[in-house]
């Protein structure tokens, strides 16, 4: 509650705000979406939901019975929100829970991948991902049909690596791991006529950057409060060529790998990933070895010690009351 959310910033600047999907930031006052800047909410506040068909969802303080597959339903509600708010500034947040388990998906998606020889779990996951793709296409089509594409910034991203061992771009690690494959995710931004289509930006960025980025891109007046850790990506997004910004991204996980180390975490710079999940820290050259196959910590003790000190300092700052 003491933090400033994106929704609070947008709402304070005259935007209608809606969230349709997974909140995962608290289900009790004052931590619910409608107390953290959102005018409207349909979804669930937990990190996990048990049924994706004809399920019951939270709508503010009222439980509602839904019909159909959850990703389709949440998209319907997001499109309805856009339709009602299209004549005013709006912030529409659609955190789909798919392909998180349970692995349920309409038959036409499951059957397609089952026919390719995948087991039931993978066929469901791949089907869930394609269903998300189709629903994102519906959202983009809505913006296009309403003439909103040139005045709407669209961001697609996810939160962590896959929740199980499967294809992960040959990166090391999965969800809950502090290696590259546990924390590196896609991030795609679309702003027709403003951001160059097809542009690839290789400099480091993180979820903490979206708030200052949107403040700059949308000309939002900030809300004074706690320090903002992220940086605005606006200059990089709007310039013809991406500017490399040297920075350090910190990662910590409070569970899953905790049995290996009390403070499992990692540091990512443009060249290195420092991994502290065992008693002996690891170091990888991500330019020469993006798949983290060779630990080079023994030959780079000074670099390891520097990263170790940086991580411990960051942890103490991030975890203080």
mmCIF file of N, CA and C in Angstrom, residues 165-222:
data_model
loop_
_atom_site.group_PDB
_atom_site.id
_atom_site.type_symbol
_atom_site.label_atom_id
_atom_site.label_comp_id
_atom_site.label_asym_id
_atom_site.label_seq_id
_atom_site.Cartn_x
_atom_site.Cartn_y
_atom_site.Cartn_z
ATOM 1 N N UNK A 165 10.125 -28.055 -16.984
ATOM 2 C CA UNK A 165 11.208 -28.254 -17.946
ATOM 3 C C UNK A 165 10.619 -28.458 -19.331
ATOM 4 N N UNK A 166 10.801 -27.468 -20.186
ATOM 5 C CA UNK A 166 10.397 -27.561 -21.592
ATOM 6 C C UNK A 166 11.239 -26.560 -22.374
ATOM 7 N N UNK A 167 10.926 -26.366 -23.631
ATOM 8 C CA UNK A 167 11.726 -25.466 -24.457
ATOM 9 C C UNK A 167 11.797 -24.083 -23.826
ATOM 10 N N UNK A 168 13.006 -23.548 -23.723
ATOM 11 C CA UNK A 168 13.198 -22.248 -23.086
ATOM 12 C C UNK A 168 14.285 -21.444 -23.785
ATOM 13 N N UNK A 169 14.314 -21.533 -25.120
ATOM 14 C CA UNK A 169 15.288 -20.755 -25.872
ATOM 15 C C UNK A 169 16.725 -21.129 -25.580
ATOM 16 N N UNK A 170 16.934 -22.369 -25.110
ATOM 17 C CA UNK A 170 18.272 -22.892 -24.777
ATOM 18 C C UNK A 170 18.911 -22.163 -23.600
ATOM 19 N N UNK A 171 18.105 -21.402 -22.859
ATOM 20 C CA UNK A 171 18.639 -20.729 -21.684
ATOM 21 C C UNK A 171 18.622 -21.683 -20.490
ATOM 22 N N UNK A 172 19.493 -21.418 -19.542
ATOM 23 C CA UNK A 172 19.589 -22.246 -18.343
ATOM 24 C C UNK A 172 18.570 -21.790 -17.317
ATOM 25 N N UNK A 173 17.814 -22.755 -16.746
ATOM 26 C CA UNK A 173 16.897 -22.436 -15.672
ATOM 27 C C UNK A 173 15.448 -22.315 -16.106
ATOM 28 N N UNK A 174 14.538 -22.474 -15.114
ATOM 29 C CA UNK A 174 13.109 -22.341 -15.329
ATOM 30 C C UNK A 174 12.556 -21.430 -14.226
ATOM 31 N N UNK A 175 11.242 -21.355 -14.119
ATOM 32 C CA UNK A 175 10.596 -20.520 -13.104
ATOM 33 C C UNK A 175 11.160 -20.817 -11.710
ATOM 34 N N UNK A 176 11.454 -19.758 -10.956
ATOM 35 C CA UNK A 176 11.978 -19.922 -9.611
ATOM 36 C C UNK A 176 13.483 -20.028 -9.550
ATOM 37 N N UNK A 177 14.144 -20.146 -10.720
ATOM 38 C CA UNK A 177 15.601 -20.190 -10.770
ATOM 39 C C UNK A 177 16.126 -18.789 -11.063
ATOM 40 N N UNK A 178 17.312 -18.500 -10.560
ATOM 41 C CA UNK A 178 17.879 -17.165 -10.757
ATOM 42 C C UNK A 178 18.861 -17.123 -11.925
ATOM 43 N N UNK A 179 18.917 -18.194 -12.708
ATOM 44 C CA UNK A 179 19.694 -18.187 -13.941
ATOM 45 C C UNK A 179 18.901 -17.470 -15.036
ATOM 46 N N UNK A 180 19.525 -17.293 -16.199
ATOM 47 C CA UNK A 180 18.925 -16.530 -17.291
ATOM 48 C C UNK A 180 17.535 -17.040 -17.661
ATOM 49 N N UNK A 181 17.385 -18.349 -17.765
ATOM 50 C CA UNK A 181 16.110 -18.918 -18.185
ATOM 51 C C UNK A 181 14.997 -18.776 -17.175
ATOM 52 N N UNK A 182 15.329 -18.438 -15.941
ATOM 53 C CA UNK A 182 14.301 -18.233 -14.929
ATOM 54 C C UNK A 182 13.741 -16.831 -14.915
ATOM 55 N N UNK A 183 14.540 -15.868 -15.394
ATOM 56 C CA UNK A 183 14.141 -14.464 -15.227
ATOM 57 C C UNK A 183 14.096 -13.647 -16.515
ATOM 58 N N UNK A 184 14.671 -14.150 -17.589
ATOM 59 C CA UNK A 184 14.620 -13.382 -18.840
ATOM 60 C C UNK A 184 13.344 -13.728 -19.594
ATOM 61 N N UNK A 185 12.632 -12.703 -20.018
ATOM 62 C CA UNK A 185 11.336 -12.907 -20.668
ATOM 63 C C UNK A 185 11.187 -11.999 -21.883
ATOM 64 N N UNK A 186 10.225 -12.300 -22.753
ATOM 65 C CA UNK A 186 9.971 -11.424 -23.888
ATOM 66 C C UNK A 186 9.408 -10.087 -23.429
ATOM 67 N N UNK A 187 9.694 -9.035 -24.158
ATOM 68 C CA UNK A 187 9.077 -7.728 -23.942
ATOM 69 C C UNK A 187 8.922 -7.063 -25.303
ATOM 70 N N UNK A 188 7.692 -6.824 -25.692
ATOM 71 C CA UNK A 188 7.390 -6.251 -27.005
ATOM 72 C C UNK A 188 6.514 -5.024 -26.801
ATOM 73 N N UNK A 189 6.860 -3.925 -27.432
ATOM 74 C CA UNK A 189 6.070 -2.700 -27.322
ATOM 75 C C UNK A 189 5.682 -2.225 -28.711
ATOM 76 N N UNK A 190 4.434 -1.776 -28.847
ATOM 77 C CA UNK A 190 3.900 -1.333 -30.136
ATOM 78 C C UNK A 190 3.224 0.024 -29.952
ATOM 79 N N UNK A 191 3.678 0.977 -30.737
ATOM 80 C CA UNK A 191 3.034 2.296 -30.756
ATOM 81 C C UNK A 191 3.105 2.774 -32.197
ATOM 82 N N UNK A 192 2.032 2.545 -32.939
ATOM 83 C CA UNK A 192 1.994 2.806 -34.369
ATOM 84 C C UNK A 192 2.341 4.261 -34.681
ATOM 85 N N UNK A 193 3.327 4.427 -35.550
ATOM 86 C CA UNK A 193 3.728 5.757 -35.978
ATOM 87 C C UNK A 193 4.711 6.456 -35.058
ATOM 88 N N UNK A 194 4.967 5.892 -33.887
ATOM 89 C CA UNK A 194 5.855 6.532 -32.920
ATOM 90 C C UNK A 194 7.109 5.703 -32.639
ATOM 91 N N UNK A 195 6.938 4.393 -32.513
ATOM 92 C CA UNK A 195 8.074 3.501 -32.266
ATOM 93 C C UNK A 195 8.304 2.662 -33.514
ATOM 94 N N UNK A 196 9.514 2.661 -33.990
ATOM 95 C CA UNK A 196 9.865 1.975 -35.237
ATOM 96 C C UNK A 196 9.503 0.495 -35.174
ATOM 97 N N UNK A 197 8.707 0.035 -36.142
ATOM 98 C CA UNK A 197 8.308 -1.370 -36.191
ATOM 99 C C UNK A 197 9.510 -2.252 -36.513
ATOM 100 N N UNK A 198 9.635 -3.373 -35.830
ATOM 101 C CA UNK A 198 10.712 -4.314 -36.081
ATOM 102 C C UNK A 198 12.026 -3.985 -35.418
ATOM 103 N N UNK A 199 12.078 -2.878 -34.704
ATOM 104 C CA UNK A 199 13.303 -2.470 -34.029
ATOM 105 C C UNK A 199 13.632 -3.441 -32.892
ATOM 106 N N UNK A 200 14.886 -3.837 -32.795
ATOM 107 C CA UNK A 200 15.333 -4.741 -31.737
ATOM 108 C C UNK A 200 16.251 -3.977 -30.798
ATOM 109 N N UNK A 201 15.920 -3.975 -29.523
ATOM 110 C CA UNK A 201 16.712 -3.279 -28.509
ATOM 111 C C UNK A 201 17.389 -4.314 -27.630
ATOM 112 N N UNK A 202 18.695 -4.284 -27.572
ATOM 113 C CA UNK A 202 19.437 -5.308 -26.848
ATOM 114 C C UNK A 202 19.917 -4.864 -25.466
ATOM 115 N N UNK A 203 19.778 -3.585 -25.159
ATOM 116 C CA UNK A 203 20.220 -3.120 -23.849
ATOM 117 C C UNK A 203 19.286 -3.656 -22.769
ATOM 118 N N UNK A 204 19.786 -3.742 -21.540
ATOM 119 C CA UNK A 204 19.037 -4.342 -20.447
ATOM 120 C C UNK A 204 17.867 -3.467 -20.022
ATOM 121 N N UNK A 205 16.782 -4.125 -19.681
ATOM 122 C CA UNK A 205 15.612 -3.447 -19.140
ATOM 123 C C UNK A 205 14.920 -4.406 -18.179
ATOM 124 N N UNK A 206 14.010 -3.870 -17.367
ATOM 125 C CA UNK A 206 13.295 -4.712 -16.402
ATOM 126 C C UNK A 206 11.911 -4.141 -16.161
ATOM 127 N N UNK A 207 11.075 -4.933 -15.498
ATOM 128 C CA UNK A 207 9.698 -4.530 -15.210
ATOM 129 C C UNK A 207 9.622 -3.205 -14.452
ATOM 130 N N UNK A 208 10.622 -2.916 -13.638
ATOM 131 C CA UNK A 208 10.627 -1.680 -12.856
ATOM 132 C C UNK A 208 10.741 -0.435 -13.738
ATOM 133 N N UNK A 209 11.064 -0.632 -15.024
ATOM 134 C CA UNK A 209 11.237 0.508 -15.930
ATOM 135 C C UNK A 209 9.922 1.017 -16.524
ATOM 136 N N UNK A 210 8.855 0.224 -16.457
ATOM 137 C CA UNK A 210 7.640 0.635 -17.161
ATOM 138 C C UNK A 210 7.011 1.881 -16.553
ATOM 139 N N UNK A 211 7.014 2.002 -15.240
ATOM 140 C CA UNK A 211 6.384 3.183 -14.635
ATOM 141 C C UNK A 211 7.050 4.479 -15.106
ATOM 142 N N UNK A 212 8.372 4.643 -14.967
ATOM 143 C CA UNK A 212 8.976 5.887 -15.474
ATOM 144 C C UNK A 212 8.885 6.025 -16.988
ATOM 145 N N UNK A 213 8.862 4.891 -17.706
ATOM 146 C CA UNK A 213 8.734 4.950 -19.164
ATOM 147 C C UNK A 213 7.379 5.505 -19.576
ATOM 148 N N UNK A 214 6.310 4.974 -18.978
ATOM 149 C CA UNK A 214 4.969 5.452 -19.307
ATOM 150 C C UNK A 214 4.763 6.899 -18.866
ATOM 151 N N UNK A 215 5.363 7.266 -17.730
ATOM 152 C CA UNK A 215 5.253 8.654 -17.290
ATOM 153 C C UNK A 215 5.794 9.593 -18.359
ATOM 154 N N UNK A 216 6.931 9.206 -18.956
ATOM 155 C CA UNK A 216 7.531 10.071 -19.974
ATOM 156 C C UNK A 216 6.785 10.003 -21.296
ATOM 157 N N UNK A 217 6.447 8.797 -21.756
ATOM 158 C CA UNK A 217 5.789 8.650 -23.055
ATOM 159 C C UNK A 217 4.409 9.306 -23.062
ATOM 160 N N UNK A 218 3.694 9.218 -21.943
ATOM 161 C CA UNK A 218 2.321 9.731 -21.875
ATOM 162 C C UNK A 218 2.231 11.117 -21.257
ATOM 163 N N UNK A 219 3.380 11.658 -20.832
ATOM 164 C CA UNK A 219 3.378 12.980 -20.218
ATOM 165 C C UNK A 219 2.616 13.020 -18.909
ATOM 166 N N UNK A 220 2.775 11.998 -18.095
ATOM 167 C CA UNK A 220 2.045 11.907 -16.831
ATOM 168 C C UNK A 220 2.785 12.652 -15.727
ATOM 169 N N UNK A 221 2.037 13.361 -14.927
ATOM 170 C CA UNK A 221 2.617 14.007 -13.748
ATOM 171 C C UNK A 221 2.878 12.933 -12.701
ATOM 172 N N UNK A 222 4.085 12.858 -12.152
ATOM 173 C CA UNK A 222 4.397 11.803 -11.178
ATOM 174 C C UNK A 222 3.705 12.052 -9.836
#
